[in-house]
mmCIF file with all atom_site columns, C-alpha atoms in Angstrom:
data_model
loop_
_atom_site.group_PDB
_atom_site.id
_atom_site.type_symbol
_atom_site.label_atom_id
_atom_site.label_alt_id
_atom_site.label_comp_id
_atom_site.label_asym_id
_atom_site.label_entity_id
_atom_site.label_seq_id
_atom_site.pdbx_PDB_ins_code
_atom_site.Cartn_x
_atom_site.Cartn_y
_atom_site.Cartn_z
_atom_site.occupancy
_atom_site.B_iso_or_equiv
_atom_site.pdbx_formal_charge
_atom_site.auth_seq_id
_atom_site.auth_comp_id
_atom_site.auth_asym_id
_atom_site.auth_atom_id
_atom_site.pdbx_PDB_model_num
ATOM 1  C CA . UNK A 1 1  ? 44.545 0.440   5.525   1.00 0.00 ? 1  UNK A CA 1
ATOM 2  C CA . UNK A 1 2  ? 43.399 0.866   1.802   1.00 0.00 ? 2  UNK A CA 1
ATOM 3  C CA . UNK A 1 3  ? 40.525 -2.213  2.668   1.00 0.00 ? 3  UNK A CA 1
ATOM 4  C CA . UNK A 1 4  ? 39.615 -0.696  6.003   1.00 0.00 ? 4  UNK A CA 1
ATOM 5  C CA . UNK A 1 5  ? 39.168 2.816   4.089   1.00 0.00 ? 5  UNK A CA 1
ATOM 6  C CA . UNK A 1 6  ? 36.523 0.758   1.072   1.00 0.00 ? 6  UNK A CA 1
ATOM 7  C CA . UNK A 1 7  ? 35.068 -0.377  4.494   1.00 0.00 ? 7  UNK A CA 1
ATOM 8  C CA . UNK A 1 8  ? 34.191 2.949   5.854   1.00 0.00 ? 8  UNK A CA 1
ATOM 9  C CA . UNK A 1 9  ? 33.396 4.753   2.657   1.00 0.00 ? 9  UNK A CA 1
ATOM 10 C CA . UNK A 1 10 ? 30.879 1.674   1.584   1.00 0.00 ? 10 UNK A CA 1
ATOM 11 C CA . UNK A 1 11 ? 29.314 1.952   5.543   1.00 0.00 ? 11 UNK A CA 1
ATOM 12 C CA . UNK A 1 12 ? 28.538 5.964   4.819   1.00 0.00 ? 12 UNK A CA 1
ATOM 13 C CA . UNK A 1 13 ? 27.151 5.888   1.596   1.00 0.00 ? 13 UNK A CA 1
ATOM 14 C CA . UNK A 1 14 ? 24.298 3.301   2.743   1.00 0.00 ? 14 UNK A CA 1
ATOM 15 C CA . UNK A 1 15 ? 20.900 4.459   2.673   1.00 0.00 ? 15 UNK A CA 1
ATOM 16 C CA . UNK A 1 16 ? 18.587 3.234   5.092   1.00 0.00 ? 16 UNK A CA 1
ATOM 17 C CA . UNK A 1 17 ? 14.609 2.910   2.639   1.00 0.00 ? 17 UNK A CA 1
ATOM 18 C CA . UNK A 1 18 ? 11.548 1.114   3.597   1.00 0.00 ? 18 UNK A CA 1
ATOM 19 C CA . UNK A 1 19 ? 10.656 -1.789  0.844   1.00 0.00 ? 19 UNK A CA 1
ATOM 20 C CA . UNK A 1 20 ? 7.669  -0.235  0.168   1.00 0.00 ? 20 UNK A CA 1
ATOM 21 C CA . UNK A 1 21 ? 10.079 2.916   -1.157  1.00 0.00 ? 21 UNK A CA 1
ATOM 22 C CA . UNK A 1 22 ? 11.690 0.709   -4.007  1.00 0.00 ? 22 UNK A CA 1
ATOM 23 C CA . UNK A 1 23 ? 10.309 0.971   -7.044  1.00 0.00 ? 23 UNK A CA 1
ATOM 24 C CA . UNK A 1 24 ? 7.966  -1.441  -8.291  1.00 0.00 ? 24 UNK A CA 1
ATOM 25 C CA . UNK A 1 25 ? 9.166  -4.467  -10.484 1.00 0.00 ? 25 UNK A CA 1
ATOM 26 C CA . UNK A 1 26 ? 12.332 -3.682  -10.458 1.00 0.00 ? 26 UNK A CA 1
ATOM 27 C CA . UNK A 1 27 ? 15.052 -6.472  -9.432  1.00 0.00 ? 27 UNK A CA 1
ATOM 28 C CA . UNK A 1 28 ? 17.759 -4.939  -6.649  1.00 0.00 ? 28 UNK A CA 1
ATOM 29 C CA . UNK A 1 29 ? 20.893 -7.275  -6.788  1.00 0.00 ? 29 UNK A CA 1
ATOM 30 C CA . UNK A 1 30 ? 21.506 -8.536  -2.777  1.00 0.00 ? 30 UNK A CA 1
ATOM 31 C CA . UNK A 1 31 ? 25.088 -7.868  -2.144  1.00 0.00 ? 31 UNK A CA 1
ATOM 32 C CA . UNK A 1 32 ? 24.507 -8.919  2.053   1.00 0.00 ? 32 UNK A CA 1
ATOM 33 C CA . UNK A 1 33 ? 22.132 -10.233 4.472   1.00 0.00 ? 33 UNK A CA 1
ATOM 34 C CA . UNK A 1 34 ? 22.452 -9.742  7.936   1.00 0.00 ? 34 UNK A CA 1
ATOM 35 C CA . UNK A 1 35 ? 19.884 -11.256 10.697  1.00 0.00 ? 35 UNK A CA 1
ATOM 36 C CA . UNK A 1 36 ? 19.335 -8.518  13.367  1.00 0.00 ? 36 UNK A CA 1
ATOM 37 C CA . UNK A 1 37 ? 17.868 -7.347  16.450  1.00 0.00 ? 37 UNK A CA 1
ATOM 38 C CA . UNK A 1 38 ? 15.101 -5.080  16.767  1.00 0.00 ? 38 UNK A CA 1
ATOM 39 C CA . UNK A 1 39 ? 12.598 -3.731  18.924  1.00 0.00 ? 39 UNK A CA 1
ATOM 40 C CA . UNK A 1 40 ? 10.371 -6.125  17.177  1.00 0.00 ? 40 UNK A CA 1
ATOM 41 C CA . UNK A 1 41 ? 12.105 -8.486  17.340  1.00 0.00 ? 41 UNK A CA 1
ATOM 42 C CA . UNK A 1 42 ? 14.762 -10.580 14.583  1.00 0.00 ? 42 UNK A CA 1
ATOM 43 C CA . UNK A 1 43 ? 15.127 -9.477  11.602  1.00 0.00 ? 43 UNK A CA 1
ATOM 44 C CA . UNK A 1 44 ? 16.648 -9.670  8.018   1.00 0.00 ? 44 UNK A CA 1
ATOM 45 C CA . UNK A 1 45 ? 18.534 -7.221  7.129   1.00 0.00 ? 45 UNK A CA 1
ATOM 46 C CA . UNK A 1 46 ? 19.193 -6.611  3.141   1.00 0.00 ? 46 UNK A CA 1
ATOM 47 C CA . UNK A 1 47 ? 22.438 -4.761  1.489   1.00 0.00 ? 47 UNK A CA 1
ATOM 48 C CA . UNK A 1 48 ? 21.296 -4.477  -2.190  1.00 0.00 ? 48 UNK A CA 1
ATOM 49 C CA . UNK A 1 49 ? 22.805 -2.541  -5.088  1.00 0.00 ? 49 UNK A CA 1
ATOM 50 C CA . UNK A 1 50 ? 20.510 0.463   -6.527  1.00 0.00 ? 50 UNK A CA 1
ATOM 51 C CA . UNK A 1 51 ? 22.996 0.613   -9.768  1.00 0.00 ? 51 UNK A CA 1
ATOM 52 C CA . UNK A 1 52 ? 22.075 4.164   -9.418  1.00 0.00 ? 52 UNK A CA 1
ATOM 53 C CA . UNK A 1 53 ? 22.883 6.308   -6.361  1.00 0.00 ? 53 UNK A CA 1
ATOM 54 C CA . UNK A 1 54 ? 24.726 2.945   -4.311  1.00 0.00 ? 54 UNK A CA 1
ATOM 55 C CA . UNK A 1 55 ? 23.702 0.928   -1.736  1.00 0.00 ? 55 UNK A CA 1
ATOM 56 C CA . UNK A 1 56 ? 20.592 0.922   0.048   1.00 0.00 ? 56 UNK A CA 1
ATOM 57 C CA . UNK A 1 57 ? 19.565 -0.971  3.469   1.00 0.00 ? 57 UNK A CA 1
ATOM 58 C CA . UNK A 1 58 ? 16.065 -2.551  3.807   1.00 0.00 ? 58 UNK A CA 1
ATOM 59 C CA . UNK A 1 59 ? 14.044 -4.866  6.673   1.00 0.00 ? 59 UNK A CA 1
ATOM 60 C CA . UNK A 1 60 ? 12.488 -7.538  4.914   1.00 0.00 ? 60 UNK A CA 1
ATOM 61 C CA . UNK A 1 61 ? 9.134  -8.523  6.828   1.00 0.00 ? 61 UNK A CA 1
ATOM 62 C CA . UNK A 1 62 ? 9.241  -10.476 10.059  1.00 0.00 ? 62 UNK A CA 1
ATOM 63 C CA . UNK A 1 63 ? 7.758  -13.304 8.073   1.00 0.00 ? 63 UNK A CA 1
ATOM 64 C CA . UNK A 1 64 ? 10.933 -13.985 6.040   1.00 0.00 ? 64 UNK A CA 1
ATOM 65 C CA . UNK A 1 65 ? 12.906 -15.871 7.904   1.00 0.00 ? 65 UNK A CA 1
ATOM 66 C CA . UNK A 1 66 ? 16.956 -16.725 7.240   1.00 0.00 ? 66 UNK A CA 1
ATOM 67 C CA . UNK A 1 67 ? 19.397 -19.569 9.593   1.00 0.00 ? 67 UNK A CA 1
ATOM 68 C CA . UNK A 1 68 ? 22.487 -18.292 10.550  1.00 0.00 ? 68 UNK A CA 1
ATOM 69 C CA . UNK A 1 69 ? 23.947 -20.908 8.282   1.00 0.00 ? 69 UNK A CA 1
ATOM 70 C CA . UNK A 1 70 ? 22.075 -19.435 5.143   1.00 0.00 ? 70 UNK A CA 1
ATOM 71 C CA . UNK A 1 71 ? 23.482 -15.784 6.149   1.00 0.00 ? 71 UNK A CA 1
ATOM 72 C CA . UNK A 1 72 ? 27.271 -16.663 6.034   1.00 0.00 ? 72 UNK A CA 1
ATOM 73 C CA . UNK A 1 73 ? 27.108 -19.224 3.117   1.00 0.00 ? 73 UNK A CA 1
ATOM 74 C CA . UNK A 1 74 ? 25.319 -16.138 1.527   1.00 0.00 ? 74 UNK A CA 1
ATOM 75 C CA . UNK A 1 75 ? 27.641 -13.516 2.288   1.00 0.00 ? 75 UNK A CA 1
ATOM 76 C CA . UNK A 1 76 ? 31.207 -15.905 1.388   1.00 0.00 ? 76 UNK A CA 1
ATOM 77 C CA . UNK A 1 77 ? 32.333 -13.840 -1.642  1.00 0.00 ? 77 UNK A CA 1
ATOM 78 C CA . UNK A 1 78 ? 30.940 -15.046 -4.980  1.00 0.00 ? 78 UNK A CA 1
ATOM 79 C CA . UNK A 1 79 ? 27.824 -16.490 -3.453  1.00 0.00 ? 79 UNK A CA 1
ATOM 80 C CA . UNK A 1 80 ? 25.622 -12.944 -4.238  1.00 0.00 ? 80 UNK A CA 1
ATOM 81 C CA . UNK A 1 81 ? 23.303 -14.805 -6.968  1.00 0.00 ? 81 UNK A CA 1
ATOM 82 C CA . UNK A 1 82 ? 19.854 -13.426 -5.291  1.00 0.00 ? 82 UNK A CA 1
ATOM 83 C CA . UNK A 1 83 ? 17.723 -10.218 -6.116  1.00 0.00 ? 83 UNK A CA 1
ATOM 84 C CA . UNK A 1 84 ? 15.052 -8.388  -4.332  1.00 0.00 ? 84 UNK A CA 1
ATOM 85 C CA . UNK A 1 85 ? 12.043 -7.476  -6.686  1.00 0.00 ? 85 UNK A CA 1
ATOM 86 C CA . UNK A 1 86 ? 9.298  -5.372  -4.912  1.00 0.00 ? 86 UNK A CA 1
ATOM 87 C CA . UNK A 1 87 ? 5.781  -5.809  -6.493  1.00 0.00 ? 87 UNK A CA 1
ATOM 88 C CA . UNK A 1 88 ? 3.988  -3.449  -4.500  1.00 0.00 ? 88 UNK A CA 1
ATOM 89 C CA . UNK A 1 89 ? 1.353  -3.578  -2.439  1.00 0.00 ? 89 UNK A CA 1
ATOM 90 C CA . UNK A 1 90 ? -1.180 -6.613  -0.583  1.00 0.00 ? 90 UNK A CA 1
ATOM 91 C CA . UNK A 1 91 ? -3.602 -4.540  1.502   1.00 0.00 ? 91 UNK A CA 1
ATOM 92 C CA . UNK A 1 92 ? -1.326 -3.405  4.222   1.00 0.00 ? 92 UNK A CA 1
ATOM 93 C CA . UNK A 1 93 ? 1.442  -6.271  3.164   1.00 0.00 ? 93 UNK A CA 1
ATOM 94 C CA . UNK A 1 94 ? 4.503  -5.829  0.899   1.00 0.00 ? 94 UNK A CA 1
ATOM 95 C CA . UNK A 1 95 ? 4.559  -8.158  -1.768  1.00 0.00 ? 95 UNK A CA 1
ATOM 96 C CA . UNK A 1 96 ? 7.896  -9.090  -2.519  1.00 0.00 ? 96 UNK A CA 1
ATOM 97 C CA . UNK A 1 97 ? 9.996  -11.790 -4.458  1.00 0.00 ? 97 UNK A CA 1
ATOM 98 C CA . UNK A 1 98 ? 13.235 -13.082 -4.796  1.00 0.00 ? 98 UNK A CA 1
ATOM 99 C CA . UNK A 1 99 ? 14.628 -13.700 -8.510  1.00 0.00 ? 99 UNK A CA 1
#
């Protein structure tokens, strides 16, 4: 019960921000990447760690792409080695990177 509880308490403290509402330069650890289904279409889905206030949720752009193989070797415990840096702005474009 005690895991299921961590579960539930991690699942309501998630924020859901836009990229463009992280703050510039700054690297955001990725704890979990999930492909998903929108009304746009696939996808990903970021989990990073704000150090700060907890855990926020993000849509990386359309254009980044991740296999379903990539997402679980990703998510296996240990394997969180990637951050999300947000550099602001290309005309109406985020420009992000990966550190």
């Amino acid at each position: 019960m005690e895991g299921l509880r961590k579960q539930l308490v991690a699942q309501s403290s998630a924020r859901f921000m836009s990229v463009g509402d992280l703050a510039v330069g700054r690297p955001y650890p990725i704890i979990k990447m999930t492909n998903q289904e929108t009304q746009y279409g696939r996808t990903v889905k970021c989990t990073i760690d704000d150090g700060e206030d907890g855990v926020i949720e993000v849509f990386l752009p359309r254009t980044i792409a991740v296999s379903d193989e990539q997402e679980a070797l990703y998510n296996v415990d240990g394997n969180q080695t990637l951050s999300l840096v947000f550099n602001g702005r290309r005309g109406r474009s985020f420009n992000i990177t990966f550190k």
